[in-house]
C-alpha positions as CSV (number, residue, x, y, z in Angstrom):
1,X,0.1,0.4,0.3
2,X,1.5,3.5,-0.8
3,X,1.7,5.5,2.2
4,X,3.2,9.0,1.2
5,X,4.3,10.0,-2.4
6,X,7.0,12.4,-3.3
7,X,5.8,15.9,-4.1
8,X,6.3,16.5,-8.1
9,X,6.4,19.7,-9.8
10,X,2.4,19.5,-10.4
11,X,2.1,19.5,-6.4
12,X,1.8,22.7,-4.3
13,X,4.5,23.1,-2.1
14,X,2.2,25.6,0.5
15,X,-1.4,25.7,1.2
16,X,-2.9,28.9,2.9
17,X,0.7,29.1,4.7
18,X,0.6,25.2,5.2
19,X,3.7,23.8,4.4
20,X,3.3,20.7,2.4
21,X,5.5,17.9,3.0
22,X,4.5,14.3,0.7
23,X,1.1,13.6,-1.4
24,X,-1.4,11.4,0.4
25,X,-3.6,10.6,-2.6
26,X,-6.2,11.8,-5.2
27,X,-9.4,11.1,-6.0
28,X,-12.2,12.7,-8.0
29,X,-13.1,15.6,-6.0
30,X,-9.2,16.5,-5.7
31,X,-5.9,15.8,-4.3
32,X,-5.2,15.3,-0.9
33,X,-1.7,16.2,1.0
34,X,-0.2,15.7,4.3
35,X,0.4,18.7,6.5
36,X,1.2,20.2,10.1
37,X,-0.3,22.8,12.1
38,X,1.7,25.5,13.5
39,X,1.8,23.5,16.9
40,X,3.1,20.5,15.1
41,X,-0.1,18.4,15.0
42,X,-0.8,16.3,11.8
43,X,-3.5,17.3,9.0
44,X,-4.9,16.0,5.8
45,X,-5.2,18.9,3.0
46,X,-7.9,18.6,0.0
47,X,-7.5,20.7,-2.5
48,X,-10.4,20.9,-4.7
49,X,-10.5,20.1,-8.7
50,X,-9.8,23.2,-10.8
51,X,-12.8,22.3,-12.5
52,X,-15.0,22.7,-9.5
53,X,-13.4,25.9,-7.8
54,X,-14.7,27.5,-11.2
55,X,-18.2,26.9,-10.5
56,X,-19.8,29.5,-8.0
57,X,-22.7,27.4,-7.1
58,X,-20.4,24.9,-6.0
59,X,-18.4,27.3,-3.8
60,X,-21.8,28.6,-2.0
61,X,-22.6,25.0,-1.2
62,X,-18.9,23.9,-0.2
63,X,-19.1,27.2,2.5
64,X,-22.1,26.2,3.9
65,X,-21.3,22.5,4.1
66,X,-17.8,23.1,6.0
67,X,-19.9,25.2,8.7
68,X,-21.6,22.2,8.8
69,X,-19.0,19.9,8.9
70,X,-17.3,21.6,11.4
71,X,-20.2,21.1,14.0
72,X,-19.8,17.3,13.5
73,X,-18.4,15.9,16.6
74,X,-17.7,11.9,17.4
75,X,-14.6,9.9,17.9
76,X,-14.9,8.1,14.7
77,X,-14.8,11.1,12.2
78,X,-11.3,13.2,11.3
79,X,-12.8,16.5,12.5
80,X,-12.4,19.6,10.1
81,X,-10.0,22.1,11.7
82,X,-9.6,24.8,8.5
83,X,-10.9,25.7,5.3
84,X,-11.3,28.3,3.0
85,X,-14.3,28.0,0.1
86,X,-12.9,31.4,-0.8
87,X,-9.5,30.6,-1.9
88,X,-8.7,30.6,-6.0
89,X,-8.8,27.0,-5.0
90,X,-11.0,25.7,-2.5
91,X,-9.3,23.1,0.0
92,X,-10.2,21.3,3.8
93,X,-8.1,20.4,6.3
94,X,-9.2,17.6,8.5
95,X,-6.9,15.7,11.5
96,X,-4.7,12.9,9.4
97,X,-5.2,9.5,10.5
98,X,-2.4,7.4,10.6
99,X,-4.1,4.3,8.7
100,X,-5.0,2.7,5.2
101,X,-8.2,3.1,3.6
102,X,-10.7,0.3,3.9
103,X,-10.6,-0.3,0.1
104,X,-6.3,-0.2,0.4
105,X,-6.5,-2.6,3.3
106,X,-8.9,-5.6,2.0
107,X,-7.4,-5.6,-1.7
108,X,-3.7,-5.7,0.5
109,X,-4.5,-8.4,2.9
110,X,-7.7,-9.6,1.6
111,X,-11.2,-10.0,3.6
112,X,-11.5,-8.9,7.1
113,X,-12.8,-11.3,10.1
114,X,-16.5,-11.0,11.3
115,X,-15.3,-9.5,14.5
116,X,-13.4,-6.9,12.9
117,X,-16.0,-6.6,10.8
118,X,-18.8,-5.8,13.1
119,X,-16.5,-3.4,15.2
120,X,-15.8,-1.4,12.2
121,X,-19.5,-1.2,11.4
122,X,-20.3,-0.4,14.8
123,X,-17.4,2.5,14.5
124,X,-18.8,3.8,11.1
125,X,-22.4,3.7,12.3
126,X,-21.6,6.0,15.4
127,X,-19.5,8.4,13.0
128,X,-22.6,8.6,10.9
129,X,-25.2,9.7,14.3
130,X,-23.1,12.7,14.5
131,X,-23.2,13.6,10.9
132,X,-26.6,13.3,10.6
133,X,-27.3,15.4,13.7
134,X,-25.1,18.2,12.5
135,X,-27.7,17.9,9.2
136,X,-25.0,16.6,7.0
137,X,-25.4,13.3,4.6
138,X,-22.6,11.7,3.7
139,X,-23.8,10.7,0.1
140,X,-20.5,8.7,-0.7
141,X,-19.8,6.6,1.9
142,X,-17.3,3.9,0.6
143,X,-14.7,1.9,1.5
144,X,-12.0,4.5,0.1
145,X,-13.4,7.4,2.9
146,X,-13.1,4.9,5.5
147,X,-9.9,4.5,7.1
148,X,-8.8,2.2,9.6
149,X,-6.5,3.7,12.3
150,X,-5.5,1.9,15.6
151,X,-8.0,2.6,17.7
152,X,-10.8,2.2,15.4
153,X,-12.2,3.3,11.8
154,X,-12.5,7.0,10.7
155,X,-15.0,8.3,8.2
156,X,-13.9,11.5,6.1
157,X,-15.2,13.4,3.2
158,X,-18.5,14.2,4.7
159,X,-20.0,17.0,3.4
160,X,-18.1,17.6,0.3
161,X,-20.3,15.0,-2.0
162,X,-23.5,17.4,-1.4
163,X,-21.7,20.7,-2.9
164,X,-20.5,18.6,-5.8
165,X,-23.7,17.9,-6.1
166,X,-25.0,21.5,-7.5
167,X,-22.3,21.7,-10.2
168,X,-22.3,22.3,-13.7
169,X,-20.9,18.8,-14.2
170,X,-23.7,16.8,-12.6
171,X,-26.4,19.4,-13.9
172,X,-24.7,18.3,-17.3
173,X,-25.6,14.3,-16.2
174,X,-22.8,13.1,-14.6
175,X,-23.4,12.0,-11.4
176,X,-21.2,12.5,-8.2
177,X,-20.3,9.5,-6.0
178,X,-19.4,6.1,-6.7
179,X,-21.6,4.0,-8.6
180,X,-21.5,0.7,-6.8
181,X,-22.3,2.8,-3.7
182,X,-25.2,4.2,-4.4
183,X,-28.2,3.6,-3.0
184,X,-31.5,3.0,-5.3
185,X,-32.9,6.6,-4.3
186,X,-29.6,8.1,-5.5
187,X,-29.6,6.0,-9.3
188,X,-33.2,6.9,-9.3
189,X,-32.7,10.8,-8.9
190,X,-34.9,10.7,-6.2
191,X,-34.9,12.4,-2.7
192,X,-31.7,11.8,-0.4
193,X,-32.3,11.1,3.2
194,X,-30.1,9.4,6.1
195,X,-31.0,6.2,5.3
196,X,-28.4,6.7,2.2
197,X,-26.2,6.5,4.1
198,X,-27.3,3.5,6.0
199,X,-27.3,1.5,2.4
200,X,-24.0,2.1,2.0
201,X,-22.8,1.0,5.1
202,X,-24.5,-2.0,4.7
203,X,-22.5,-2.4,1.1
204,X,-19.3,-1.9,3.3
205,X,-20.2,-4.6,5.4
206,X,-20.2,-7.1,2.0
207,X,-17.2,-5.4,0.8
208,X,-14.7,-5.7,4.2
209,X,-16.4,-9.4,4.3
210,X,-15.8,-11.0,0.9
211,X,-13.2,-8.3,-0.9
212,X,-16.3,-7.7,-3.6
213,X,-18.7,-5.6,-4.5
214,X,-22.4,-6.2,-3.3
215,X,-23.8,-5.7,-7.3
216,X,-20.6,-7.1,-9.4
217,X,-18.5,-5.6,-11.4
218,X,-18.9,-4.4,-15.5
219,X,-19.9,-1.4,-17.1
220,X,-21.5,1.5,-14.8
221,X,-25.2,0.9,-16.6
222,X,-25.0,-2.8,-15.5
223,X,-24.1,-2.1,-11.9
224,X,-26.9,0.7,-11.5
225,X,-29.5,-2.0,-13.2
226,X,-28.7,-4.3,-10.6
227,X,-28.9,-2.1,-7.8
228,X,-32.5,-1.1,-8.9
229,X,-33.9,-4.4,-10.0
230,X,-31.8,-6.9,-8.3
231,X,-30.7,-8.2,-4.6
232,X,-27.1,-8.1,-3.6
233,X,-25.0,-11.1,-4.4
234,X,-24.3,-12.0,-0.9
235,X,-23.4,-15.6,-1.6
236,X,-19.4,-15.3,-0.1
237,X,-20.6,-13.3,2.7
238,X,-20.2,-15.0,6.2
239,X,-23.8,-15.6,7.5
240,X,-23.3,-13.9,10.6
241,X,-22.8,-10.8,8.6
242,X,-25.3,-11.2,6.3
243,X,-28.4,-11.0,7.8
244,X,-27.2,-7.2,9.1
245,X,-26.0,-6.3,5.7
246,X,-29.4,-7.6,3.8
247,X,-31.3,-5.1,6.1
248,X,-29.3,-1.9,5.5
249,X,-29.2,-2.9,1.4
250,X,-33.3,-3.0,1.6
251,X,-34.4,-1.3,-1.6
252,X,-36.9,0.9,0.2
253,X,-35.6,3.3,2.7
254,X,-37.8,3.0,5.5
255,X,-37.1,-0.8,5.6
256,X,-33.5,0.0,6.5
257,X,-32.4,0.0,9.9
258,X,-30.9,4.0,11.8
259,X,-27.5,3.6,12.6
260,X,-28.4,3.3,16.3
261,X,-29.9,0.3,16.0
262,X,-26.9,-1.1,13.5
263,X,-24.9,-0.8,16.5
264,X,-26.8,-2.6,19.1
265,X,-27.3,-5.5,16.4
266,X,-23.7,-5.5,16.4
267,X,-23.1,-5.4,20.2
268,X,-26.0,-8.2,20.3
269,X,-23.5,-10.3,17.5
270,X,-20.2,-9.5,19.8
271,X,-21.7,-11.0,22.6
272,X,-19.6,-12.6,25.2
273,X,-16.6,-11.1,22.8
274,X,-15.4,-7.7,23.6
275,X,-16.4,-4.5,21.6
276,X,-13.5,-2.4,22.8
277,X,-11.1,-0.7,20.3
278,X,-8.5,-0.1,22.9
279,X,-6.6,-3.4,22.1
280,X,-5.6,-4.2,18.4
281,X,-9.0,-4.7,16.5
282,X,-7.3,-5.5,13.5
283,X,-5.9,-8.7,11.8
284,X,-2.3,-9.0,13.0
285,X,-0.8,-8.3,9.5
286,X,-2.8,-5.1,9.0
287,X,-2.3,-3.7,12.9
288,X,1.4,-3.7,12.0
289,X,1.5,-2.1,8.7
290,X,0.0,1.1,10.4
291,X,3.6,1.5,11.3
292,X,4.5,3.4,7.7
293,X,1.1,5.1,8.3
294,X,3.4,7.4,11.0
295,X,4.0,10.8,9.8
296,X,7.8,10.5,10.2
297,X,7.7,7.9,7.5
298,X,6.8,10.6,4.9
299,X,9.5,11.7,2.8
300,X,11.0,15.3,3.6
301,X,10.7,17.7,0.4
302,X,14.2,19.1,-0.7
303,X,15.2,22.1,0.7
304,X,15.3,24.8,-2.4
305,X,19.0,25.5,-3.0
306,X,20.0,28.4,-0.6
307,X,20.2,32.2,-2.2
308,X,23.8,32.8,-3.7
309,X,24.9,36.6,-2.2
310,X,25.0,39.3,-4.4
311,X,28.2,40.3,-6.3
312,X,30.1,42.6,-4.6
313,X,31.1,45.3,-6.2
314,X,35.0,45.4,-7.1
315,X,37.2,48.0,-5.0
316,X,37.9,50.7,-6.6
317,X,41.6,52.3,-6.7
318,X,42.1,55.1,-4.9
319,X,44.6,57.9,-5.7
320,X,47.1,58.6,-2.6
321,X,48.7,62.0,-3.2
322,X,52.3,61.6,-3.6
323,X,54.4,62.3,-0.2
324,X,55.3,65.4,0.7
325,X,58.9,66.7,1.3
326,X,59.6,65.9,5.2
327,X,60.3,68.7,7.3
328,X,63.3,68.8,8.9
329,X,63.4,68.5,12.5
330,X,63.9,71.3,15.0
331,X,67.5,72.5,16.1
332,X,68.1,70.7,19.5
333,X,70.4,72.4,21.6
334,X,72.9,70.4,22.8
335,X,72.1,68.6,26.6
336,X,74.8,70.0,28.5
337,X,74.2,67.2,31.4
338,X,75.3,64.4,29.0
339,X,77.8,62.3,30.6
340,X,80.8,61.0,28.7
341,X,80.2,58.0,26.8
342,X,76.8,58.1,26.8
343,X,74.5,58.0,23.7
344,X,72.4,60.3,22.6
345,X,68.7,59.1,22.0
346,X,66.9,59.8,18.7
347,X,64.8,62.6,20.2
348,X,68.0,64.1,21.4
349,X,69.7,63.7,17.9
350,X,66.4,64.6,15.7
351,X,66.8,61.2,13.8
352,X,64.1,58.5,12.8
353,X,63.8,55.8,15.4
354,X,62.6,53.1,12.6
355,X,64.7,50.4,11.9
356,X,67.1,50.6,9.0
357,X,65.5,48.3,5.8
358,X,68.4,46.2,5.7
359,X,68.1,45.0,9.2
360,X,64.5,44.4,8.8
361,X,65.2,42.2,6.0
362,X,68.2,40.1,7.5
363,X,65.7,38.8,10.3
364,X,62.7,37.9,8.4
365,X,64.8,36.1,6.4
366,X,66.2,34.4,9.8
367,X,62.6,33.9,10.9
368,X,61.3,32.1,7.6
369,X,64.3,29.7,8.0
370,X,63.5,28.8,11.5
371,X,59.8,27.9,11.2
372,X,60.6,25.6,8.1
373,X,63.3,23.9,9.6
374,X,61.1,23.6,12.6
375,X,58.3,21.9,10.3
376,X,60.5,19.4,8.2
377,X,61.7,18.1,12.0
378,X,58.0,17.9,13.3
379,X,56.9,16.0,10.2
380,X,60.1,13.7,10.2
381,X,59.0,13.1,13.6
382,X,55.2,12.1,13.2
383,X,56.1,9.8,10.6
384,X,58.5,8.1,12.8
385,X,55.6,7.8,15.6
386,X,53.0,6.6,13.3
387,X,55.4,3.7,11.5
388,X,56.0,2.5,15.4
389,X,52.4,2.4,16.2
390,X,52.8,4.5,18.9
391,X,50.9,7.7,17.7
392,X,47.3,9.4,17.7
393,X,46.4,7.8,14.5
394,X,44.9,4.2,14.3
395,X,46.7,2.0,11.9
396,X,45.1,-1.0,9.8
397,X,42.3,-2.4,11.4
398,X,42.8,-0.8,14.7
399,X,39.5,0.9,16.2
400,X,39.9,4.8,17.6
401,X,36.3,5.9,18.6
402,X,36.2,7.7,21.2
403,X,33.6,9.5,23.3
404,X,33.1,13.2,22.1
405,X,31.2,15.7,24.3
406,X,28.0,15.4,22.3
407,X,26.1,12.5,21.6
408,X,27.8,10.9,19.2
409,X,30.9,10.6,17.1
410,X,31.7,10.9,13.1
411,X,33.7,8.1,11.9
412,X,35.6,8.1,8.5
413,X,35.3,4.4,6.7
414,X,37.3,4.3,3.7
415,X,35.9,0.8,2.6
416,X,38.7,-1.7,5.0
417,X,38.0,-1.7,8.8
418,X,40.0,1.5,9.2
419,X,38.3,4.1,11.4
420,X,40.0,7.6,12.8
421,X,38.0,10.1,14.8
422,X,37.2,13.5,13.3
423,X,35.2,16.3,14.8
424,X,31.6,15.2,15.8
425,X,29.0,17.0,14.2
426,X,27.4,20.9,15.4
427,X,24.5,20.6,17.3
428,X,22.3,21.4,15.0
429,X,19.0,20.1,13.0
430,X,21.3,19.5,9.7
431,X,24.6,17.5,10.4
432,X,27.7,19.2,9.3
433,X,30.0,16.5,7.7
434,X,33.8,17.0,8.8
435,X,35.8,18.0,5.5
436,X,36.7,14.7,3.7
437,X,40.1,12.8,4.6
438,X,42.4,12.0,1.9
439,X,40.5,9.4,-0.3
440,X,42.9,7.8,-0.8
441,X,44.0,6.5,2.6
442,X,43.1,3.1,3.5
443,X,42.2,0.1,1.3
444,X,39.7,-0.2,-0.8
445,X,38.5,-4.0,-0.7
446,X,35.9,-3.8,-3.9
447,X,38.6,-2.7,-6.1
448,X,36.7,0.4,-7.6
449,X,38.4,3.2,-5.5
450,X,36.4,5.8,-3.4
451,X,34.2,3.8,-1.9
452,X,34.0,5.1,1.7
453,X,31.8,7.4,3.5
454,X,32.0,9.1,7.0
455,X,28.8,8.8,9.4
456,X,28.0,9.6,13.2
457,X,27.7,6.9,15.4
458,X,25.7,7.4,18.9
459,X,28.3,6.5,21.9
460,X,27.4,3.0,22.9
461,X,27.1,1.9,19.7
462,X,30.3,-0.5,18.9
463,X,31.7,-1.7,15.3
464,X,31.7,-5.1,14.6
465,X,35.2,-6.7,14.4
466,X,36.9,-6.7,10.4
467,X,36.4,-10.2,10.6
468,X,32.7,-10.6,11.2
469,X,31.9,-8.1,8.2
470,X,31.3,-9.1,4.7
471,X,33.7,-7.3,1.6
472,X,31.5,-4.6,1.1
473,X,29.6,-3.9,3.8
474,X,30.3,-2.3,7.5
475,X,28.1,-3.2,10.8
476,X,27.5,-0.9,14.2
477,X,25.6,-2.8,17.0
478,X,23.4,-0.7,19.6
479,X,23.8,-1.1,23.6
480,X,20.9,-3.4,23.7
481,X,22.9,-6.0,21.9
482,X,20.1,-6.9,19.4
483,X,19.4,-3.8,17.3
484,X,22.1,-3.1,14.3
485,X,23.1,-0.9,11.5
486,X,24.8,-1.8,8.7
487,X,26.3,0.0,5.7
488,X,26.5,-1.5,1.9
489,X,28.6,-0.3,-0.4
490,X,28.4,-2.8,-3.2
491,X,28.0,-2.5,-6.4
492,X,24.9,-3.9,-8.0
493,X,23.7,-4.4,-11.3
494,X,24.4,-1.5,-13.5
495,X,22.3,0.7,-14.3
496,X,21.4,1.2,-11.0
497,X,17.5,2.7,-9.5
498,X,16.9,2.1,-6.0
499,X,13.4,2.1,-6.9
500,X,13.9,-1.3,-8.9
501,X,16.3,-2.2,-6.0
502,X,13.6,-2.0,-3.5
503,X,11.7,-4.2,-5.6
504,X,13.6,-6.8,-6.1
505,X,14.6,-7.3,-2.5
506,X,10.8,-7.2,-1.9
507,X,10.6,-10.2,-4.2
508,X,13.1,-12.0,-2.6
509,X,11.9,-11.7,0.6
510,X,8.5,-13.2,-0.6
511,X,10.2,-16.5,-1.6
512,X,10.0,-19.9,0.2
513,X,13.6,-19.6,0.7
514,X,13.9,-15.8,2.2
515,X,16.0,-15.6,5.2
516,X,12.8,-13.1,6.6
517,X,10.3,-15.8,7.6
518,X,7.0,-14.3,8.3
519,X,8.3,-11.3,5.8
520,X,5.4,-8.6,6.1
521,X,5.8,-5.4,4.0
522,X,4.8,-2.1,5.1
523,X,5.6,-0.2,2.6
524,X,8.1,0.9,-0.2
525,X,8.4,4.8,-0.6
526,X,10.5,7.0,-3.0
527,X,11.7,10.0,-1.8
528,X,14.9,12.3,-2.8
529,X,18.1,11.8,-0.6
530,X,20.8,14.0,-0.7
531,X,19.7,15.3,-3.9
532,X,19.0,12.2,-5.5
533,X,16.3,9.5,-6.3
534,X,16.1,6.9,-3.4
535,X,14.0,4.1,-2.0
536,X,13.2,3.0,1.9
537,X,12.1,-0.6,2.1
538,X,10.4,-1.5,5.1
539,X,9.0,-4.5,6.6
540,X,8.8,-6.8,9.6
541,X,9.9,-10.3,10.4
542,X,10.7,-13.6,12.5
543,X,13.9,-13.2,14.8
544,X,15.1,-16.9,13.6
545,X,16.2,-17.1,17.5
546,X,12.5,-16.8,18.3
547,X,13.1,-13.5,19.7
548,X,10.2,-12.1,18.5
549,X,9.4,-9.8,15.5
550,X,12.1,-7.5,13.9
551,X,11.7,-4.3,12.1
552,X,14.2,-3.3,9.9
553,X,14.2,-0.3,7.1
554,X,16.5,-0.2,4.2
555,X,17.5,2.8,2.2
556,X,18.9,2.3,-1.4
557,X,20.5,5.1,-3.0
558,X,23.5,6.6,-4.9
559,X,25.9,9.4,-3.7
560,X,28.8,11.1,-5.3
561,X,27.9,8.4,-8.6
562,X,27.9,5.3,-6.4
563,X,25.5,3.0,-5.0
564,X,24.9,2.5,-1.2
565,X,22.1,1.0,1.5
566,X,22.1,2.0,5.0
567,X,19.8,-1.2,6.7
568,X,18.6,-0.7,10.3
569,X,17.1,-3.7,12.2
570,X,15.7,-3.6,15.5
571,X,12.8,-5.7,17.5
572,X,9.5,-4.3,16.5
573,X,8.7,-3.1,20.1
574,X,12.1,-0.8,20.1
575,X,11.0,0.8,16.5
576,X,10.1,4.2,17.9
577,X,12.8,4.6,20.3
578,X,15.2,4.4,17.5
579,X,13.7,6.6,15.2
580,X,16.3,9.9,16.3
581,X,19.3,7.2,16.0
582,X,17.9,6.5,12.5
583,X,17.5,10.3,11.3
584,X,21.2,10.9,12.7
585,X,22.3,8.1,10.5
586,X,20.7,9.8,7.4
587,X,21.6,13.2,8.2
588,X,25.1,12.2,8.5
589,X,26.1,9.9,6.1
590,X,28.6,11.4,3.2
591,X,30.2,9.5,0.6
592,X,34.2,10.1,0.3
């Protein structure tokens, strides 16, 4: 399932002062983007399609629906936090829900178990209760408009469909809504009531339990005909879900239950089982996938290039007046008290006290010679010290990590087990790389030259012995003794593309002989990293020793024209606490 998409040239970088972080999706009404409030809360901003923006009737109704939507109260809706129907392109901001849509979840993981379906129906019915209490009818309740969060479902996009109903698009014959999930009265063009949403609720139950639409696939006209004239196809629907779904999809609106009655029927069906959503209510694979929707997983848009300083005007030549004739000093009367043998001072004789030019040149030459001689002697002594192994610099294979004043040390790896300390990064959100060392220092086992890198390693992390490293990889173990970082400098097949490498890795992990037993994909995400295209591959798998689930994130990228990969493996329960370290690794990596 796609979590976040990197922004393209067609996407805005800001909407009404909200900086855009990534694209969440798009649909018939417009595009949805991830942003944050000034206080740091994540929000989803829906930007309406330009053709709707050109319709004044849409704007009028959209303004009315926004006002009503902001009055909706409920735990199972995504509240509207901001909007502007009068903007050049209208937009609407709601609280961000970290989870997939029901549509995405069923396509990726298959039909949901009956217990999850009843919890889904009860939460969605409670959301409809709040929407209807505010005087709204959703009109387009479908799997794509129900998001699955850790603590229950969330209904989104309520209020927008009615505004779209008034546009010239619908007045010229187009229908707003998803045909497969329309109620008979919508298809027939009759009055819309709250029971219309209940019909769609029943259809959600069938989709969640079977992964198939209740009225089949095919041309839109055929689907609409079945909605009006045929019973829904519930053959694959579990029997315990079937009866409630059939009641909700009654042809006559008067025969459908209310949302409150749906909640009670779900409670009755779950008798003896908890309806609580405080614990995980989703299947294990789907529950683990929610980690991929945390906002820290969103790609960070590349920063615009820093403005270049304005060119300074060339200095203008200044004509200084020629020196004038120096007046002779006034005559000085002889000092009658001067003792015999005492030399008269310059002030007494009227002579200039400056050192003669010949003397100054001689002294400068002597000082320069002394400095050059001292430098040469020091270089010889330092060379002898290093060759004897007693100097400060590490010899090949030595570990030279020391605790710095900050929280990490910056190490330089030159593709051999050789490291040396350079000044730690500055305490800034953007780590500053130290000047790269001589790229010829150390041995390059790949035989290609220049495959080293610099990286900030947190205190307490230890480099594995060189005998345990693969020829093209370097490992560091975390203080917990389980988590580890791996930097891979191997050369992949040419031409290298980060996206293709991530897809190939995913395909290998899915094979029966994969080392990742119990492999579960969280997501693959393209992004821009250090100015180049990169790809993140995130997944979980069973630890071979039986210690539980392992969470992994692998980043494939190029730097200085060479392919690299950064892998972080950690227990799934520790993943959240490792995010600062992971951000530090990404921020401090530099190829040399």
